[in-house]
PDB file of C-alpha atoms in Angstrom:
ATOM      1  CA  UNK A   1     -17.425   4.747  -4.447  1.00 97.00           C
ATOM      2  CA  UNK A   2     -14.204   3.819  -2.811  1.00 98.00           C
ATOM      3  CA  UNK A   3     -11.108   5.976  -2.559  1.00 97.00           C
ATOM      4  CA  UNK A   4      -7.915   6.002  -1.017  1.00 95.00           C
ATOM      5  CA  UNK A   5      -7.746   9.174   0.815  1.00 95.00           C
ATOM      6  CA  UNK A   6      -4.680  10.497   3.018  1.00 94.00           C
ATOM      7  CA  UNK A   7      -6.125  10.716   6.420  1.00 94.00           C
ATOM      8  CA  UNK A   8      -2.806  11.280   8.521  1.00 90.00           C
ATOM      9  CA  UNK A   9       0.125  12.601   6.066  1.00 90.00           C
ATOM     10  CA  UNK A  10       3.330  11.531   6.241  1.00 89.00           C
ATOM     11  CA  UNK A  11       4.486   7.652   6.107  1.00 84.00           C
ATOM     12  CA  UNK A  12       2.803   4.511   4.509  1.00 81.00           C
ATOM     13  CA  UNK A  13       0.528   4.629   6.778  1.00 88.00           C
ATOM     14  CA  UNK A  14      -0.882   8.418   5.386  1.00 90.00           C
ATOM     15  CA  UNK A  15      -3.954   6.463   3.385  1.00 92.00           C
ATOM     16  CA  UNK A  16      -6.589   4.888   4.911  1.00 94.00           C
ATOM     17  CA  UNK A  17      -9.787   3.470   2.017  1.00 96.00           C
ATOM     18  CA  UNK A  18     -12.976   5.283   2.688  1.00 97.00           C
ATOM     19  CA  UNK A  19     -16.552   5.494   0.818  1.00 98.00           C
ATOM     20  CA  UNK A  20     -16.680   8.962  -0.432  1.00 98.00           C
ATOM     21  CA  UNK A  21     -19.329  10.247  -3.173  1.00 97.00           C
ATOM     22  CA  UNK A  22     -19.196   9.301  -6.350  1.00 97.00           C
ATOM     23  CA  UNK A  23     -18.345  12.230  -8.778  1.00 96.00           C
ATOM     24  CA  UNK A  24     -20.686  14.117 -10.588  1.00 95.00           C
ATOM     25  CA  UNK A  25     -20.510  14.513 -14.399  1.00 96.00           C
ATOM     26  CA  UNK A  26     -20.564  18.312 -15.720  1.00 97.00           C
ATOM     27  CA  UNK A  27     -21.502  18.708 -19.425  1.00 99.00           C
ATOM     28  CA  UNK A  28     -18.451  18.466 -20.608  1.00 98.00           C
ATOM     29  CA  UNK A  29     -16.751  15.819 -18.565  1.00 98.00           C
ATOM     30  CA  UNK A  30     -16.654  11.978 -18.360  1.00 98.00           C
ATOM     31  CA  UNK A  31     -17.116   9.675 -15.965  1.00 99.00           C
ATOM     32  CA  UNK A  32     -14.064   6.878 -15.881  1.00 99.00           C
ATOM     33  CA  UNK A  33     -14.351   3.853 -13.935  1.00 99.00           C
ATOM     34  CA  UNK A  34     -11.226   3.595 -12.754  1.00 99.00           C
ATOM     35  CA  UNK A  35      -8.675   0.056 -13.240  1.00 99.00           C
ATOM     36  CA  UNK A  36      -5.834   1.206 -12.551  1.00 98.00           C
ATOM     37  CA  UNK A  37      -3.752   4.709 -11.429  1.00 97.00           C
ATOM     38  CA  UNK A  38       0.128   5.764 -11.409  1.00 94.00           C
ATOM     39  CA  UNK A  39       2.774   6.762  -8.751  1.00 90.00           C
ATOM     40  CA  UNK A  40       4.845   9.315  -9.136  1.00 86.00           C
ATOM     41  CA  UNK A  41       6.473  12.455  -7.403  1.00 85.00           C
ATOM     42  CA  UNK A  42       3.943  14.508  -6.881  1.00 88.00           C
ATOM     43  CA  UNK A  43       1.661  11.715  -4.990  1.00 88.00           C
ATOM     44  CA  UNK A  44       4.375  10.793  -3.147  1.00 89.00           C
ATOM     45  CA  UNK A  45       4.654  14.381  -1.510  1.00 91.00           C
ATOM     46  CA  UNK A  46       0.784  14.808  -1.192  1.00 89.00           C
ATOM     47  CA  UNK A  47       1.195  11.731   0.692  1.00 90.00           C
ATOM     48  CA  UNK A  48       3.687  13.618   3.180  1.00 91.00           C
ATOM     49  CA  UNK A  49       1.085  16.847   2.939  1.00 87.00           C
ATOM     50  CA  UNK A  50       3.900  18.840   0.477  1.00 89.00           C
ATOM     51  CA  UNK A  51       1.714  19.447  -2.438  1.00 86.00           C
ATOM     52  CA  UNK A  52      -1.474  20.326  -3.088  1.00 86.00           C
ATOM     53  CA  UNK A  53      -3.244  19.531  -6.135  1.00 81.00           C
ATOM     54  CA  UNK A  54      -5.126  21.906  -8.397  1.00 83.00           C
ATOM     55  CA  UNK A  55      -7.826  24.297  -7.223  1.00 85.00           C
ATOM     56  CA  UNK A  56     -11.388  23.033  -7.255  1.00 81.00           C
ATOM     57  CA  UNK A  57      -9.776  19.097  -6.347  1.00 84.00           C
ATOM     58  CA  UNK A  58      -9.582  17.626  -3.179  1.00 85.00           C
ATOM     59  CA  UNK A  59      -6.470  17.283  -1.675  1.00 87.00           C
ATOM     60  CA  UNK A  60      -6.748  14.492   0.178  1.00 93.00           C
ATOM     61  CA  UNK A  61      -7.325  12.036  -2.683  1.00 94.00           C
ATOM     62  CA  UNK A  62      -4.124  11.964  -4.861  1.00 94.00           C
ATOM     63  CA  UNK A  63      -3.722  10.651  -8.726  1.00 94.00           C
ATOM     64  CA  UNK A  64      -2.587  12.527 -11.517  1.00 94.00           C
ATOM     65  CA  UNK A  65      -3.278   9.833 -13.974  1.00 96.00           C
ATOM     66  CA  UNK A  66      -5.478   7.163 -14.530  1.00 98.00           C
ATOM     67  CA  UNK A  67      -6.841   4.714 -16.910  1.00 99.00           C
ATOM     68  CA  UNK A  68     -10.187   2.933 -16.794  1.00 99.00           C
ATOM     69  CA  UNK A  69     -13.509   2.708 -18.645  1.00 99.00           C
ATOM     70  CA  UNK A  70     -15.763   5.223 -19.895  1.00 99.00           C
ATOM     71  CA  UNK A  71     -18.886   4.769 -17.110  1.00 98.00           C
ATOM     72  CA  UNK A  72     -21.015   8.427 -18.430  1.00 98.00           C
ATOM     73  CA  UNK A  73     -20.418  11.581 -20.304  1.00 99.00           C
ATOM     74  CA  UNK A  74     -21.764  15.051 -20.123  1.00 98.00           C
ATOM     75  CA  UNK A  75     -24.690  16.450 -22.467  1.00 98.00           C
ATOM     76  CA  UNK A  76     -21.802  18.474 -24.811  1.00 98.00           C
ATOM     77  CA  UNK A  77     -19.333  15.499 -24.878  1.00 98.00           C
ATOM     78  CA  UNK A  78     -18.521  14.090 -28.194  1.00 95.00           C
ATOM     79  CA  UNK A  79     -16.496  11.473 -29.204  1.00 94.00           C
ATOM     80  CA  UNK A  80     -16.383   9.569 -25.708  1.00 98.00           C
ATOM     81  CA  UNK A  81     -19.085   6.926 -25.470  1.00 98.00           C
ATOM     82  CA  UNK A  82     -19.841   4.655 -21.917  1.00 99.00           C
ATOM     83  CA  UNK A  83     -17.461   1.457 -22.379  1.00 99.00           C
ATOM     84  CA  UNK A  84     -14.198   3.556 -24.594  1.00 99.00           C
ATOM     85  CA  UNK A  85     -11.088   2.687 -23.014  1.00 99.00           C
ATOM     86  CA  UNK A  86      -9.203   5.575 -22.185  1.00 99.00           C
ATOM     87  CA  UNK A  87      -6.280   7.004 -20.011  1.00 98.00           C
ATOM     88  CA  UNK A  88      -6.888  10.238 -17.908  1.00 97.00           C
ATOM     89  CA  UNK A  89      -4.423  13.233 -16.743  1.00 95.00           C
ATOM     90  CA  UNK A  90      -6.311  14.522 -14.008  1.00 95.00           C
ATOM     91  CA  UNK A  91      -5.822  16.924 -11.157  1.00 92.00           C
ATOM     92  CA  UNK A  92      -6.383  14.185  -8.554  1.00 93.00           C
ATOM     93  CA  UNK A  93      -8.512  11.842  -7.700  1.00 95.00           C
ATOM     94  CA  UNK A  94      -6.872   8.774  -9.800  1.00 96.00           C
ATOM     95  CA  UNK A  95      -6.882   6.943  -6.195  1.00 97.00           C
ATOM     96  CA  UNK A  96     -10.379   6.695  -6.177  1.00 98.00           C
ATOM     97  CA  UNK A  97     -12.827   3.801  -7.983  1.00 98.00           C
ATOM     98  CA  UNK A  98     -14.334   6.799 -10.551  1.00 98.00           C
ATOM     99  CA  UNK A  99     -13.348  10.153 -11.485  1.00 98.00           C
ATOM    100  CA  UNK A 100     -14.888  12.723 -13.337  1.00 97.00           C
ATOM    101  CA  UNK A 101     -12.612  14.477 -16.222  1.00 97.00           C
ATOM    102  CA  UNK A 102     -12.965  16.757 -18.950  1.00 96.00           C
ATOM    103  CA  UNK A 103     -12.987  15.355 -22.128  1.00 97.00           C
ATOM    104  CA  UNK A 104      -9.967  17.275 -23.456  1.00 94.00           C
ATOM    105  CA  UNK A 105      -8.009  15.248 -20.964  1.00 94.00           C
ATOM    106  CA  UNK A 106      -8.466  11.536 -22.100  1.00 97.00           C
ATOM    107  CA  UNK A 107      -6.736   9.668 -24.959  1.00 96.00           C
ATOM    108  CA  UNK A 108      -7.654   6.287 -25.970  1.00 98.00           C
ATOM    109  CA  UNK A 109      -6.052   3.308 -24.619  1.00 98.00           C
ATOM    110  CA  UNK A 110      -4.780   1.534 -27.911  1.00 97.00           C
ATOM    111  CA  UNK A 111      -5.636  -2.264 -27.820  1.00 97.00           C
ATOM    112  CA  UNK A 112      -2.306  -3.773 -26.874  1.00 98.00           C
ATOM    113  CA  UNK A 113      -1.673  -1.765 -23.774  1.00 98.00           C
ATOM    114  CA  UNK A 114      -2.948  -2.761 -20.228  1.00 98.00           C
ATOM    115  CA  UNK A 115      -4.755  -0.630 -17.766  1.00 99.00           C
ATOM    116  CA  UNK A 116      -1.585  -0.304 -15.822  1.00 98.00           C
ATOM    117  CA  UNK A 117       0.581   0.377 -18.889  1.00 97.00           C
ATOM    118  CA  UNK A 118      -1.713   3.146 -20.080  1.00 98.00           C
ATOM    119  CA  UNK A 119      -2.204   4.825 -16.637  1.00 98.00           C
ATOM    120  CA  UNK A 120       1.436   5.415 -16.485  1.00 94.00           C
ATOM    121  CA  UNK A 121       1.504   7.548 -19.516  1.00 95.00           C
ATOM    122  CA  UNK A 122      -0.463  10.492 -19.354  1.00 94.00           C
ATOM    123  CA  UNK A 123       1.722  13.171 -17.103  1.00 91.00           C
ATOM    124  CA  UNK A 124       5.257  11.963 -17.706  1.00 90.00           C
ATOM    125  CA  UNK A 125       4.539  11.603 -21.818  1.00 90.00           C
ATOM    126  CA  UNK A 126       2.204  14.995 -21.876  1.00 88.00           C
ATOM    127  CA  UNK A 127       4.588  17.050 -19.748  1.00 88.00           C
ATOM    128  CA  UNK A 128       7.870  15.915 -21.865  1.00 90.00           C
ATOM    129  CA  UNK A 129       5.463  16.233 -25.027  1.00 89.00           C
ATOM    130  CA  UNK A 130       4.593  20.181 -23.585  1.00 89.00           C
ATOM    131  CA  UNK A 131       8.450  20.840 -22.812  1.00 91.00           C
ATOM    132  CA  UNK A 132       9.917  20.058 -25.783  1.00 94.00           C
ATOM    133  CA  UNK A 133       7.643  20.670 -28.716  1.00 92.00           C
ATOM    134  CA  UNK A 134       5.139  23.600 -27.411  1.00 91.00           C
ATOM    135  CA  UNK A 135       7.654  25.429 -24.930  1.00 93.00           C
ATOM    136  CA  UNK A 136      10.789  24.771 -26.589  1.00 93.00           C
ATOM    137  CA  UNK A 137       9.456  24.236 -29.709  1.00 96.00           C
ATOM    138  CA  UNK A 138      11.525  21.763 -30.720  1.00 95.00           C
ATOM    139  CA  UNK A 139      12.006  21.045 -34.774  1.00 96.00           C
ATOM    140  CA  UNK A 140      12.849  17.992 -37.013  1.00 95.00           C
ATOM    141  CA  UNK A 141      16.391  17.340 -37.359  1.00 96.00           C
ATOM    142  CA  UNK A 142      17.103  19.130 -34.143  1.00 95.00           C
ATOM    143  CA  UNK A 143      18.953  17.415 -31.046  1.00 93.00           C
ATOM    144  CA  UNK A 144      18.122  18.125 -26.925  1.00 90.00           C
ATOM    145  CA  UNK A 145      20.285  16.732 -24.350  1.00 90.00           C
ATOM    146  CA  UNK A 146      18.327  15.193 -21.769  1.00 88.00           C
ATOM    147  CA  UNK A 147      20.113  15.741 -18.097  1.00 85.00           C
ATOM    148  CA  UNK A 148      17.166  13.945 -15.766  1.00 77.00           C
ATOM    149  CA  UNK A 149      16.960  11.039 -18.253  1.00 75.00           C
ATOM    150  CA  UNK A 150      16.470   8.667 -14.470  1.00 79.00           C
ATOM    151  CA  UNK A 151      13.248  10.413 -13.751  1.00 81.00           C
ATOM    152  CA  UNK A 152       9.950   9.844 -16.032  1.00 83.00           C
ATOM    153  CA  UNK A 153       9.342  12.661 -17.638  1.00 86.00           C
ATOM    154  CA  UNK A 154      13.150  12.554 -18.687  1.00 88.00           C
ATOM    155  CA  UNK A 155      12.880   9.087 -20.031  1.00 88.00           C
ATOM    156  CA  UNK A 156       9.264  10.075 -21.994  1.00 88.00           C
ATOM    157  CA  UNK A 157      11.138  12.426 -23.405  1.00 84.00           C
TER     158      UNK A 157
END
């Protein structure tokens, strides 16, 4: 598979596209194929060499979300089949042409949504989804004032 993969950090010129090996599906995961990943902060400084993604990921292929079409699953997946359209939040790896997730982390990419549309979703919706309802645990009828309402998780939520 292709991937872009940061090669030199720092500037535009950090990424340079490279075959690398496709990923291997464990028995819980899925295989995406992907059509089309998000920007955001944290690839931005993984492009400079500033952040590293999770353990057990490769740091040198960035993408936090992505959105594609189900390619394989694992042995113990249900309720993923090859050809679903989903959306990803991954540790990395949304630069690359497949990526292999666990099933937990996909939701289905409703029918009026584009690829692009959908792969921006996942971390800034999930992350303002986590802050205010399971940390916070925000109520009906309750307000929140929103101070980073510029950045994307402060406009998700």
């Amino acid at each position: 598979m292709r991937a872009a993969v940061i090669t030199n950090p720092g500037g535009f010129d950090a990424f340079e596209v490279q075959d690398v090996p496709d990923p291997v599906c464990g028995p819980d995961e899925v295989v995406v194929a992907v059509k089309a990943s998000a920007l955001n902060r944290a690839d931005l400084l993984q492009r400079r060499g500033r952040y590293n993604g999770p353990p057990g990921t490769r740091n040198d292929i960035p993408g936090l979300e992505a959105a594609g079409i189900v390619e394989s699953v694992g042995e113990r997946v249900v309720g993923w089949k090859p050809g679903d359209r989903v959306m990803a939040l991954l540790g990395g790896m949304g630069y690359a042409s497949k990526v292999a997730v666990h099933e937990r982390m996909l939701m289905p990419v409703p029918p009026n949504l584009s690829f692009e549309e959908a792969a921006s979703i996942p971390e800034v919706y999930l992350t303002a989804y986590d802050a205010l309802f399971l940390q916070c645990e925000l109520q009906m009828g309750e307000s929140v004032l929103i101070h980073a309402a510029g950045s994307g998780v402060g406009t998700a939520a």
